[in-house]
mmCIF file of C-alpha atoms in Angstrom:
data_model
loop_
_atom_site.group_PDB
_atom_site.id
_atom_site.type_symbol
_atom_site.label_atom_id
_atom_site.label_comp_id
_atom_site.label_asym_id
_atom_site.label_seq_id
_atom_site.Cartn_x
_atom_site.Cartn_y
_atom_site.Cartn_z
ATOM 1 C CA MET A 1 11.542 5.996 9.082
ATOM 2 C CA THR A 2 9.863 9.376 8.696
ATOM 3 C CA ALA A 3 10.003 11.376 11.892
ATOM 4 C CA PRO A 4 6.297 11.938 13.430
ATOM 5 C CA ALA A 5 4.948 15.331 12.660
ATOM 6 C CA PRO A 6 2.837 17.177 15.738
ATOM 7 C CA VAL A 7 -0.723 16.309 15.206
ATOM 8 C CA ARG A 8 -2.619 19.536 14.495
ATOM 9 C CA THR A 9 -5.725 20.229 16.223
ATOM 10 C CA ALA A 10 -8.684 21.965 14.654
ATOM 11 C CA THR A 11 -9.307 25.306 16.188
ATOM 12 C CA ALA A 12 -12.283 27.794 16.024
ATOM 13 C CA ALA A 13 -9.976 29.966 13.609
ATOM 14 C CA ASP A 14 -9.618 26.997 11.267
ATOM 15 C CA PRO A 15 -12.935 25.152 11.556
ATOM 16 C CA ALA A 16 -13.691 22.159 9.439
ATOM 17 C CA ARG A 17 -16.372 22.256 6.840
ATOM 18 C CA VAL A 18 -19.803 20.715 7.846
ATOM 19 C CA ILE A 19 -21.026 18.935 4.952
ATOM 20 C CA ALA A 20 -24.807 19.059 4.574
ATOM 21 C CA ASP A 21 -25.985 15.949 2.370
ATOM 22 C CA ASP A 22 -25.011 13.125 0.319
ATOM 23 C CA ALA A 23 -24.544 15.077 -2.915
ATOM 24 C CA GLU A 24 -22.221 17.365 -1.347
ATOM 25 C CA ALA A 25 -20.085 14.612 0.196
ATOM 26 C CA LEU A 26 -19.926 13.047 -3.136
ATOM 27 C CA ALA A 27 -18.587 16.306 -4.784
ATOM 28 C CA VAL A 28 -16.040 17.067 -1.998
ATOM 29 C CA ALA A 29 -14.693 13.458 -2.281
ATOM 30 C CA ALA A 30 -14.290 13.716 -6.136
ATOM 31 C CA ARG A 31 -12.613 17.124 -5.802
ATOM 32 C CA LEU A 32 -10.288 15.848 -3.205
ATOM 33 C CA ALA A 33 -9.282 12.623 -5.269
ATOM 34 C CA ASP A 34 -8.392 14.878 -8.002
ATOM 35 C CA GLU A 35 -6.203 16.671 -5.698
ATOM 36 C CA PHE A 36 -4.614 13.818 -4.045
ATOM 37 C CA ARG A 37 -3.923 11.784 -7.337
ATOM 38 C CA ALA A 38 -1.411 14.281 -8.563
ATOM 39 C CA GLY A 39 1.350 13.281 -5.897
ATOM 40 C CA ALA A 40 0.309 9.877 -5.161
ATOM 41 C CA ALA A 41 2.953 8.146 -7.003
ATOM 42 C CA GLU A 42 5.830 10.257 -5.281
ATOM 43 C CA ARG A 43 4.528 9.808 -2.014
ATOM 44 C CA ASP A 44 4.555 6.152 -2.426
ATOM 45 C CA ARG A 45 8.050 6.301 -3.960
ATOM 46 C CA ASP A 46 9.480 8.282 -1.199
ATOM 47 C CA ARG A 47 7.378 7.075 1.502
ATOM 48 C CA ARG A 48 6.385 10.676 2.357
ATOM 49 C CA LEU A 49 3.574 10.408 4.843
ATOM 50 C CA PRO A 50 0.498 12.469 3.895
ATOM 51 C CA TYR A 51 0.334 15.006 6.773
ATOM 52 C CA ALA A 52 -0.893 17.869 4.747
ATOM 53 C CA GLU A 53 -3.079 15.611 2.802
ATOM 54 C CA VAL A 54 -4.801 14.283 5.874
ATOM 55 C CA GLU A 55 -5.065 17.742 7.267
ATOM 56 C CA ARG A 56 -7.197 18.624 4.017
ATOM 57 C CA LEU A 57 -9.269 15.464 4.449
ATOM 58 C CA SER A 58 -10.140 16.797 7.969
ATOM 59 C CA ALA A 59 -10.811 20.382 6.793
ATOM 60 C CA SER A 60 -13.119 19.076 3.820
ATOM 61 C CA GLY A 61 -15.692 17.791 6.356
ATOM 62 C CA LEU A 62 -15.733 14.274 4.786
ATOM 63 C CA LEU A 63 -14.732 12.846 8.180
ATOM 64 C CA GLY A 64 -18.007 14.053 9.800
ATOM 65 C CA ILE A 65 -20.577 12.600 7.227
ATOM 66 C CA THR A 66 -21.764 9.951 9.245
ATOM 67 C CA VAL A 67 -22.462 11.840 12.383
ATOM 68 C CA PRO A 68 -26.494 11.801 12.769
ATOM 69 C CA ALA A 69 -28.607 14.736 11.875
ATOM 70 C CA ALA A 70 -29.498 15.314 15.451
ATOM 71 C CA HIS A 71 -26.060 16.102 16.264
ATOM 72 C CA GLY A 72 -25.353 18.468 13.009
ATOM 73 C CA GLY A 73 -24.190 15.615 10.600
ATOM 74 C CA ALA A 74 -25.230 14.577 7.135
ATOM 75 C CA ASP A 75 -25.765 11.076 8.219
ATOM 76 C CA VAL A 76 -25.001 9.860 4.592
ATOM 77 C CA ARG A 77 -26.178 6.590 3.280
ATOM 78 C CA ALA A 78 -23.984 3.514 3.258
ATOM 79 C CA GLU A 79 -23.874 3.799 -0.568
ATOM 80 C CA THR A 80 -22.404 7.528 -0.393
ATOM 81 C CA LEU A 81 -19.751 6.464 2.240
ATOM 82 C CA ALA A 82 -18.814 3.584 -0.156
ATOM 83 C CA GLU A 83 -18.395 5.820 -2.898
ATOM 84 C CA VAL A 84 -16.453 8.380 -0.983
ATOM 85 C CA PHE A 85 -14.006 5.774 -0.214
ATOM 86 C CA ARG A 86 -13.984 4.342 -3.558
ATOM 87 C CA LEU A 87 -13.228 7.894 -5.282
ATOM 88 C CA LEU A 88 -10.360 8.377 -2.533
ATOM 89 C CA ALA A 89 -9.011 5.136 -3.304
ATOM 90 C CA THR A 90 -9.010 5.739 -7.110
ATOM 91 C CA ALA A 91 -6.323 8.528 -6.344
ATOM 92 C CA ASP A 92 -4.246 7.086 -3.380
ATOM 93 C CA PRO A 93 -5.293 4.033 -1.696
ATOM 94 C CA SER A 94 -2.973 4.619 1.658
ATOM 95 C CA LEU A 95 -5.174 8.044 2.093
ATOM 96 C CA ALA A 96 -8.315 5.996 1.566
ATOM 97 C CA GLN A 97 -7.023 3.657 4.237
ATOM 98 C CA ILE A 98 -6.183 6.083 6.720
ATOM 99 C CA PRO A 99 -9.848 7.281 7.798
ATOM 100 C CA GLN A 100 -11.271 3.697 7.391
ATOM 101 C CA SER A 101 -11.082 2.980 11.264
ATOM 102 C CA HIS A 102 -12.263 6.432 11.806
ATOM 103 C CA PHE A 103 -15.594 5.531 10.518
ATOM 104 C CA VAL A 104 -15.832 2.442 12.091
ATOM 105 C CA TYR A 105 -15.309 3.788 15.377
ATOM 106 C CA VAL A 106 -17.661 6.625 15.074
ATOM 107 C CA GLY A 107 -20.097 3.789 14.302
ATOM 108 C CA VAL A 108 -19.158 1.932 17.545
ATOM 109 C CA LEU A 109 -19.991 5.103 19.582
ATOM 110 C CA ARG A 110 -23.413 5.473 17.593
ATOM 111 C CA ARG A 111 -24.465 2.043 18.471
ATOM 112 C CA GLN A 112 -22.932 1.587 22.098
ATOM 113 C CA GLY A 113 -21.853 5.142 23.510
ATOM 114 C CA THR A 114 -23.926 6.905 25.935
ATOM 115 C CA PRO A 115 -25.888 10.204 24.648
ATOM 116 C CA ALA A 116 -23.117 12.129 26.497
ATOM 117 C CA GLN A 117 -20.261 10.161 24.699
ATOM 118 C CA GLN A 118 -22.010 10.543 21.375
ATOM 119 C CA GLU A 119 -22.548 14.179 21.968
ATOM 120 C CA PHE A 120 -19.057 14.927 22.756
ATOM 121 C CA PHE A 121 -17.505 12.643 20.224
ATOM 122 C CA HIS A 122 -19.689 13.921 17.315
ATOM 123 C CA ARG A 123 -18.665 17.390 18.237
ATOM 124 C CA GLU A 124 -15.139 16.550 17.890
ATOM 125 C CA VAL A 125 -15.691 14.713 14.727
ATOM 126 C CA LEU A 126 -17.570 17.735 13.199
ATOM 127 C CA ALA A 127 -14.718 19.810 14.244
ATOM 128 C CA GLY A 128 -12.242 17.851 12.049
ATOM 129 C CA ARG A 129 -10.663 15.563 14.868
ATOM 130 C CA ARG A 130 -9.575 12.201 13.556
ATOM 131 C CA LEU A 131 -10.119 8.651 15.292
ATOM 132 C CA GLY A 132 -7.354 5.999 14.443
ATOM 133 C CA ASN A 133 -7.291 2.632 15.661
ATOM 134 C CA ALA A 134 -5.492 0.214 18.003
ATOM 135 C CA GLN A 135 -6.940 -3.160 17.570
ATOM 136 C CA SER A 136 -4.966 -5.766 16.093
ATOM 137 C CA GLU A 137 -2.002 -7.568 18.041
ATOM 138 C CA ALA A 138 0.859 -9.577 16.831
ATOM 139 C CA GLY A 139 2.171 -12.965 18.206
ATOM 140 C CA THR A 140 -1.197 -14.071 19.716
ATOM 141 C CA ARG A 141 -3.121 -17.168 18.744
ATOM 142 C CA HIS A 142 -5.345 -15.274 16.123
ATOM 143 C CA ILE A 143 -7.021 -12.140 15.382
ATOM 144 C CA GLN A 144 -9.592 -12.424 18.145
ATOM 145 C CA ASP A 145 -7.125 -12.998 20.841
ATOM 146 C CA ILE A 146 -7.141 -9.649 22.408
ATOM 147 C CA ARG A 147 -4.349 -9.509 25.252
ATOM 148 C CA THR A 148 -4.407 -5.722 26.045
ATOM 149 C CA ARG A 149 -5.975 -5.154 29.289
ATOM 150 C CA LEU A 150 -8.214 -2.615 30.669
ATOM 151 C CA THR A 151 -8.236 -2.770 34.467
ATOM 152 C CA PRO A 152 -10.079 -0.503 37.226
ATOM 153 C CA ALA A 153 -8.159 2.098 39.101
ATOM 154 C CA ALA A 154 -8.970 3.159 42.497
ATOM 155 C CA ASP A 155 -10.342 6.429 41.443
ATOM 156 C CA GLY A 156 -12.865 4.793 39.238
ATOM 157 C CA SER A 157 -10.830 5.382 36.145
ATOM 158 C CA HIS A 158 -9.123 2.554 34.188
ATOM 159 C CA LEU A 159 -5.532 1.681 33.035
ATOM 160 C CA LEU A 160 -4.441 0.357 29.735
ATOM 161 C CA THR A 161 -1.603 -1.947 29.186
ATOM 162 C CA GLY A 162 -0.737 -3.635 25.882
ATOM 163 C CA VAL A 163 1.049 -3.727 22.540
ATOM 164 C CA LYS A 164 -0.893 -2.888 19.299
ATOM 165 C CA HIS A 165 0.094 -3.657 15.621
ATOM 166 C CA TYR A 166 -1.132 -2.549 12.442
ATOM 167 C CA CYS A 167 -2.499 0.735 13.787
ATOM 168 C CA THR A 168 -3.537 2.561 10.740
ATOM 169 C CA GLY A 169 -4.526 6.168 11.283
ATOM 170 C CA ALA A 170 -2.926 6.320 14.843
ATOM 171 C CA LEU A 171 -0.116 8.489 13.932
ATOM 172 C CA PHE A 172 -2.380 11.043 12.356
ATOM 173 C CA ALA A 173 -5.219 10.850 14.986
ATOM 174 C CA HIS A 174 -6.275 12.978 17.638
ATOM 175 C CA TRP A 175 -8.062 10.244 19.529
ATOM 176 C CA ILE A 176 -7.152 6.506 19.281
ATOM 177 C CA PRO A 177 -9.785 3.728 20.074
ATOM 178 C CA VAL A 178 -8.124 0.859 21.813
ATOM 179 C CA LEU A 179 -9.604 -2.596 21.694
ATOM 180 C CA ALA A 180 -8.914 -4.275 25.113
ATOM 181 C CA ARG A 181 -10.433 -6.763 27.467
ATOM 182 C CA ALA A 182 -11.959 -5.893 30.847
ATOM 183 C CA GLU A 183 -11.316 -8.012 33.962
ATOM 184 C CA ASP A 184 -14.556 -9.983 33.174
ATOM 185 C CA GLY A 185 -13.247 -10.786 29.690
ATOM 186 C CA THR A 186 -15.685 -8.484 27.816
ATOM 187 C CA LEU A 187 -14.355 -6.577 25.022
ATOM 188 C CA GLN A 188 -14.430 -2.789 25.475
ATOM 189 C CA VAL A 189 -13.171 0.230 23.294
ATOM 190 C CA ALA A 190 -11.312 2.796 25.154
ATOM 191 C CA TYR A 191 -10.880 6.157 23.418
ATOM 192 C CA VAL A 192 -7.603 7.711 24.221
ATOM 193 C CA PRO A 193 -6.011 11.000 23.378
ATOM 194 C CA ARG A 194 -3.107 10.783 21.035
ATOM 195 C CA ASP A 195 -1.099 12.552 23.552
ATOM 196 C CA ALA A 196 -2.057 10.559 26.467
ATOM 197 C CA PRO A 197 0.943 9.866 28.938
ATOM 198 C CA GLY A 198 1.885 6.392 28.564
ATOM 199 C CA LEU A 199 0.769 6.111 24.818
ATOM 200 C CA THR A 200 3.525 6.093 22.169
ATOM 201 C CA VAL A 201 2.895 5.529 18.405
ATOM 202 C CA ALA A 202 5.995 4.075 16.382
ATOM 203 C CA ASP A 203 6.230 4.799 12.678
ATOM 204 C CA ASP A 204 7.492 1.284 11.958
ATOM 205 C CA TRP A 205 5.405 0.034 9.240
ATOM 206 C CA ASP A 206 7.430 -1.251 6.501
ATOM 207 C CA GLY A 207 4.700 -2.939 4.185
ATOM 208 C CA MET A 208 5.508 -3.538 0.462
ATOM 209 C CA GLY A 209 2.128 -1.672 -0.182
ATOM 210 C CA GLN A 210 0.012 0.953 0.980
ATOM 211 C CA ARG A 211 3.433 2.402 2.329
ATOM 212 C CA THR A 212 2.140 5.747 3.624
ATOM 213 C CA THR A 213 -0.631 4.550 5.783
ATOM 214 C CA ALA A 214 1.898 4.534 8.784
ATOM 215 C CA SER A 215 0.147 1.521 10.207
ATOM 216 C CA GLY A 216 2.814 1.078 12.825
ATOM 217 C CA THR A 217 2.797 0.133 16.528
ATOM 218 C CA VAL A 218 0.940 1.454 19.476
ATOM 219 C CA ARG A 219 2.490 0.863 22.986
ATOM 220 C CA LEU A 220 0.373 1.397 26.123
ATOM 221 C CA GLU A 221 1.898 1.582 29.603
ATOM 222 C CA GLY A 222 -0.496 2.122 32.372
ATOM 223 C CA VAL A 223 -2.366 4.684 30.232
ATOM 224 C CA ARG A 224 -5.202 6.224 32.361
ATOM 225 C CA VAL A 225 -8.678 6.350 30.896
ATOM 226 C CA PRO A 226 -11.545 7.956 32.438
ATOM 227 C CA ALA A 227 -14.468 5.749 32.634
ATOM 228 C CA ASP A 228 -16.759 7.956 30.470
ATOM 229 C CA ARG A 229 -14.243 7.214 27.595
ATOM 230 C CA VAL A 230 -14.904 3.687 27.814
ATOM 231 C CA VAL A 231 -17.641 1.960 25.539
ATOM 232 C CA PRO A 232 -18.833 -1.746 25.871
ATOM 233 C CA HIS A 233 -18.005 -3.042 22.423
ATOM 234 C CA HIS A 234 -18.987 -6.672 23.347
ATOM 235 C CA LEU A 235 -22.777 -5.603 23.305
ATOM 236 C CA THR A 236 -22.617 -4.910 19.721
ATOM 237 C CA PHE A 237 -22.530 -8.543 18.858
ATOM 238 C CA GLN A 238 -25.432 -9.554 21.214
ATOM 239 C CA GLY A 239 -27.936 -8.833 18.563
ATOM 240 C CA PRO A 240 -28.197 -7.923 14.793
ATOM 241 C CA GLN A 241 -25.641 -5.795 13.741
ATOM 242 C CA LEU A 242 -24.039 -4.035 11.039
ATOM 243 C CA HIS A 243 -20.447 -3.240 12.686
ATOM 244 C CA GLY A 244 -18.421 -5.829 10.188
ATOM 245 C CA ALA A 245 -20.623 -5.272 7.163
ATOM 246 C CA VAL A 246 -19.704 -1.607 7.227
ATOM 247 C CA ALA A 247 -16.074 -2.087 7.986
ATOM 248 C CA GLN A 248 -15.795 -4.649 5.204
ATOM 249 C CA LEU A 249 -17.863 -2.518 2.983
ATOM 250 C CA LEU A 250 -15.249 0.326 3.056
ATOM 251 C CA HIS A 251 -12.556 -2.386 2.520
ATOM 252 C CA THR A 252 -14.255 -3.393 -0.735
ATOM 253 C CA ALA A 253 -14.551 0.235 -2.035
ATOM 254 C CA ILE A 254 -10.935 0.941 -1.345
ATOM 255 C CA ASP A 255 -9.982 -2.547 -3.278
ATOM 256 C CA THR A 256 -12.539 -1.405 -6.104
ATOM 257 C CA GLY A 257 -10.851 1.921 -6.267
ATOM 258 C CA ILE A 258 -7.448 0.376 -6.648
ATOM 259 C CA ALA A 259 -8.580 -1.757 -9.532
ATOM 260 C CA ALA A 260 -10.191 1.323 -11.335
ATOM 261 C CA ALA A 261 -7.145 3.084 -10.931
ATOM 262 C CA ALA A 262 -4.806 0.320 -12.179
ATOM 263 C CA LEU A 263 -7.102 -0.056 -15.326
ATOM 264 C CA ALA A 264 -7.198 3.459 -16.179
ATOM 265 C CA GLU A 265 -3.499 3.854 -15.712
ATOM 266 C CA ALA A 266 -2.804 0.786 -18.050
ATOM 267 C CA ALA A 267 -5.116 2.222 -20.739
ATOM 268 C CA GLU A 268 -3.346 5.652 -20.691
ATOM 269 C CA PHE A 269 -0.074 3.953 -20.837
ATOM 270 C CA VAL A 270 -1.014 1.581 -23.787
ATOM 271 C CA ARG A 271 -2.463 4.644 -25.633
ATOM 272 C CA THR A 272 0.583 6.947 -25.246
ATOM 273 C CA ARG A 273 3.631 4.937 -24.609
ATOM 274 C CA SER A 274 3.430 1.278 -25.607
ATOM 275 C CA ARG A 275 4.412 -0.133 -28.987
ATOM 276 C CA PRO A 276 2.431 -2.592 -30.917
ATOM 277 C CA TRP A 277 3.670 -6.268 -31.199
ATOM 278 C CA PHE A 278 5.234 -6.483 -34.555
ATOM 279 C CA GLU A 279 2.892 -9.475 -35.592
ATOM 280 C CA SER A 280 -0.058 -7.279 -35.212
ATOM 281 C CA GLY A 281 0.073 -5.533 -38.210
ATOM 282 C CA VAL A 282 -1.351 -2.504 -36.542
ATOM 283 C CA ALA A 283 0.213 1.159 -36.168
ATOM 284 C CA THR A 284 -0.404 1.678 -32.518
ATOM 285 C CA ALA A 285 -0.755 -0.628 -29.435
ATOM 286 C CA ALA A 286 -4.249 0.588 -28.748
ATOM 287 C CA GLU A 287 -5.271 -0.967 -32.041
ATOM 288 C CA ASP A 288 -3.885 -4.535 -31.116
ATOM 289 C CA PRO A 289 -6.971 -6.844 -31.029
ATOM 290 C CA LEU A 290 -5.373 -9.021 -28.426
ATOM 291 C CA LEU A 291 -4.888 -6.034 -26.260
ATOM 292 C CA ILE A 292 -8.414 -4.787 -26.845
ATOM 293 C CA GLN A 293 -9.904 -8.079 -25.961
ATOM 294 C CA ARG A 294 -7.873 -8.176 -22.529
ATOM 295 C CA PHE A 295 -9.000 -4.642 -21.728
ATOM 296 C CA GLY A 296 -12.412 -5.726 -22.561
ATOM 297 C CA GLU A 297 -12.451 -8.753 -20.068
ATOM 298 C CA LEU A 298 -10.811 -6.522 -17.306
ATOM 299 C CA GLY A 299 -13.388 -3.934 -17.861
ATOM 300 C CA ILE A 300 -16.116 -6.490 -17.388
ATOM 301 C CA GLN A 301 -14.858 -7.800 -14.114
ATOM 302 C CA LEU A 302 -14.285 -4.083 -12.953
ATOM 303 C CA ARG A 303 -17.828 -3.502 -13.831
ATOM 304 C CA ALA A 304 -18.980 -6.573 -12.086
ATOM 305 C CA THR A 305 -17.098 -5.553 -8.868
ATOM 306 C CA GLU A 306 -18.541 -2.083 -8.971
ATOM 307 C CA ALA A 307 -22.089 -3.461 -9.297
ATOM 308 C CA LEU A 308 -21.502 -5.769 -6.327
ATOM 309 C CA LEU A 309 -20.124 -2.860 -4.317
ATOM 310 C CA THR A 310 -23.347 -0.668 -5.098
ATOM 311 C CA ALA A 311 -25.576 -3.790 -4.282
ATOM 312 C CA ALA A 312 -23.773 -4.341 -1.044
ATOM 313 C CA ALA A 313 -23.894 -0.906 0.029
ATOM 314 C CA ARG A 314 -27.766 -0.910 -0.725
ATOM 315 C CA ALA A 315 -28.174 -3.855 1.286
ATOM 316 C CA VAL A 316 -26.309 -2.135 4.130
ATOM 317 C CA ASP A 317 -28.710 0.788 3.848
ATOM 318 C CA THR A 318 -31.751 -1.419 3.920
ATOM 319 C CA ALA A 319 -30.650 -3.369 7.105
ATOM 320 C CA THR A 320 -29.872 0.264 8.660
ATOM 321 C CA ALA A 321 -33.580 1.105 8.133
ATOM 322 C CA ASP A 322 -35.185 -2.043 9.523
ATOM 323 C CA LEU A 323 -32.269 -3.911 11.317
ATOM 324 C CA THR A 324 -33.296 -7.688 12.018
ATOM 325 C CA ASP A 325 -31.466 -10.848 12.107
ATOM 326 C CA ASP A 326 -32.573 -11.419 8.435
ATOM 327 C CA THR A 327 -31.642 -7.900 6.928
ATOM 328 C CA ALA A 328 -28.213 -8.031 8.783
ATOM 329 C CA ALA A 329 -27.321 -11.477 7.464
ATOM 330 C CA GLU A 330 -28.489 -10.267 4.045
ATOM 331 C CA ALA A 331 -26.246 -7.326 4.336
ATOM 332 C CA SER A 332 -23.280 -9.177 5.637
ATOM 333 C CA ILE A 333 -23.606 -11.988 2.760
ATOM 334 C CA ALA A 334 -23.952 -9.043 0.096
ATOM 335 C CA VAL A 335 -20.522 -7.382 1.464
ATOM 336 C CA ALA A 336 -18.731 -10.764 1.632
ATOM 337 C CA ALA A 337 -19.655 -11.278 -1.950
ATOM 338 C CA ALA A 338 -18.411 -7.810 -3.147
ATOM 339 C CA LYS A 339 -15.291 -8.145 -0.934
ATOM 340 C CA ALA A 340 -14.460 -11.466 -2.242
ATOM 341 C CA HIS A 341 -14.783 -10.338 -5.880
ATOM 342 C CA ALA A 342 -13.271 -6.923 -5.527
ATOM 343 C CA ALA A 343 -10.127 -8.415 -3.869
ATOM 344 C CA THR A 344 -9.493 -10.796 -6.929
ATOM 345 C CA THR A 345 -10.380 -7.874 -9.250
ATOM 346 C CA ALA A 346 -7.966 -5.376 -7.683
ATOM 347 C CA VAL A 347 -4.951 -8.078 -7.579
ATOM 348 C CA ASP A 348 -5.619 -9.291 -11.051
ATOM 349 C CA THR A 349 -6.049 -5.841 -12.653
ATOM 350 C CA GLY A 350 -2.925 -4.720 -10.785
ATOM 351 C CA SER A 351 -0.885 -7.690 -12.214
ATOM 352 C CA ALA A 352 -2.408 -7.474 -15.697
ATOM 353 C CA LEU A 353 -1.306 -3.824 -16.166
ATOM 354 C CA PHE A 354 1.995 -5.110 -17.119
ATOM 355 C CA GLU A 355 1.095 -7.663 -19.285
ATOM 356 C CA LEU A 356 -0.921 -4.722 -21.107
ATOM 357 C CA ALA A 357 1.637 -2.083 -21.153
ATOM 358 C CA GLY A 358 4.591 -3.933 -21.975
ATOM 359 C CA THR A 359 8.341 -4.148 -20.955
ATOM 360 C CA ARG A 360 8.780 -0.431 -19.970
ATOM 361 C CA ALA A 361 5.949 -0.674 -17.457
ATOM 362 C CA ALA A 362 8.083 -2.581 -15.077
ATOM 363 C CA LEU A 363 10.553 0.312 -14.648
ATOM 364 C CA ASP A 364 10.806 1.242 -10.941
ATOM 365 C CA SER A 365 11.093 4.839 -11.832
ATOM 366 C CA LEU A 366 7.276 4.947 -13.061
ATOM 367 C CA GLY A 367 5.808 3.400 -9.950
ATOM 368 C CA LEU A 368 3.144 1.505 -11.920
ATOM 369 C CA HIS A 369 3.867 -1.537 -9.597
ATOM 370 C CA ARG A 370 2.257 0.512 -6.721
ATOM 371 C CA HIS A 371 -1.227 -0.494 -7.809
ATOM 372 C CA TRP A 372 -0.288 -4.260 -7.389
ATOM 373 C CA ARG A 373 1.590 -3.735 -4.363
ATOM 374 C CA ASP A 374 -1.523 -1.871 -2.632
ATOM 375 C CA ALA A 375 -3.968 -4.377 -3.877
ATOM 376 C CA ARG A 376 -1.916 -7.389 -2.795
ATOM 377 C CA THR A 377 -1.110 -5.775 0.844
ATOM 378 C CA HIS A 378 -4.697 -4.665 1.134
ATOM 379 C CA THR A 379 -6.456 -7.793 0.425
ATOM 380 C CA LEU A 380 -4.533 -9.793 2.916
ATOM 381 C CA HIS A 381 -6.431 -7.935 5.599
ATOM 382 C CA ASP A 382 -8.626 -10.931 6.096
ATOM 383 C CA PRO A 383 -9.127 -13.842 3.978
ATOM 384 C CA ALA A 384 -11.458 -13.980 1.030
ATOM 385 C CA ARG A 385 -11.912 -17.780 1.225
ATOM 386 C CA TRP A 386 -13.747 -17.683 4.555
ATOM 387 C CA LYS A 387 -16.345 -15.184 3.088
ATOM 388 C CA VAL A 388 -16.888 -17.781 0.297
ATOM 389 C CA GLN A 389 -17.483 -20.381 3.081
ATOM 390 C CA HIS A 390 -19.842 -18.131 4.728
ATOM 391 C CA ILE A 391 -21.659 -17.415 1.391
ATOM 392 C CA GLY A 392 -21.966 -21.151 0.593
ATOM 393 C CA ARG A 393 -23.444 -22.048 3.896
ATOM 394 C CA TYR A 394 -25.995 -19.232 3.810
ATOM 395 C CA LEU A 395 -27.071 -20.400 0.121
ATOM 396 C CA LEU A 396 -27.023 -24.053 0.990
ATOM 397 C CA ASN A 397 -28.187 -24.420 4.362
ATOM 398 C CA GLY A 398 -29.725 -20.961 5.357
ATOM 399 C CA THR A 399 -27.016 -20.546 7.832
ATOM 400 C CA ARG A 400 -26.676 -16.989 8.998
ATOM 401 C CA PRO A 401 -23.038 -15.471 9.001
ATOM 402 C CA PRO A 402 -21.409 -15.292 12.424
ATOM 403 C CA ARG A 403 -21.377 -11.854 14.367
ATOM 404 C CA HIS A 404 -17.566 -11.484 14.908
ATOM 405 C CA GLY A 405 -17.122 -8.024 13.036
ATOM 406 C CA LEU A 406 -15.356 -9.331 9.921
ATOM 407 C CA LEU A 407 -18.310 -9.984 7.846
#
């Protein structure tokens, strides 16, 4: 495993950029994507963790684009945020995945944080500080079975104890939001400094895809948390909410970016390196009518996924402007449809790359398999089959999707 590097804290001498609006956010994301694309295959091959690239992401100001305008942020639309993630994922899906939880937990603060908590953490985020995550646990009955405990201490603070897995972003974070149960069973989020005594982050992620997310293990052994660093997350689900819709929208954007990158690389390979099949009677592989047909089919599928992503993001923006049970349900269903379609598109396109490019595409040294590995790994995050169930129930019986954070 790669040895962890020290987490750099942004300083006054090295401030993060503050992005002004949606247009600037998209321009910065496009520039970073071009920079990150160049070394993505090598980082994946060598499992070289992207410390330098994550620092550039912090310095770019992109991590602060959802901070409310009242606190100095651009407060970009969900449509813009989704496109930022899609752009980054076309370059390096691991780098796109690392800040996904950052934005989710900035959103938790926005909904349930006190004014003082919001002011403090929004200032941190605008300064380039990164939020990771410690939410999932292994060996429990199911994903909602959270056994990490937040118990009160005599001095008014709390103690955190538990073990978390799949902690994407934690190794690179300045703050790690930890999902835990209070004594009364309610769900809380404790925002813990990365260097807090009793907190350790293990770089033990060995997934076949998204190899450089460092989605390892976080252990919490009596970690002391001040009362003003705890947010009552359970309140999020007591009314109409977009917590799950936004989180899933970003996952959808990552899948869409993976598919776009796979199709683009397949086309480049066929144009420049593939040989035509001898029965085709054409001089180059790019003139083969059967390959042209297949590229056309995949292009249609990708365009449909991109359109669903845009529609889902706009539904989230509509619900944000007027949050009701109905608008929240529409947003969740739109995102669920986009996510289910994007998952299939990403896996199909990553696999079809080899069918299109031919035998040489399977050479390990070329690293073209990273697209399929990234897609197959990322789409296991939560099952599309349950999204299809909720879409069907909504269409047939008008049943609104549940409020559990995964829709």
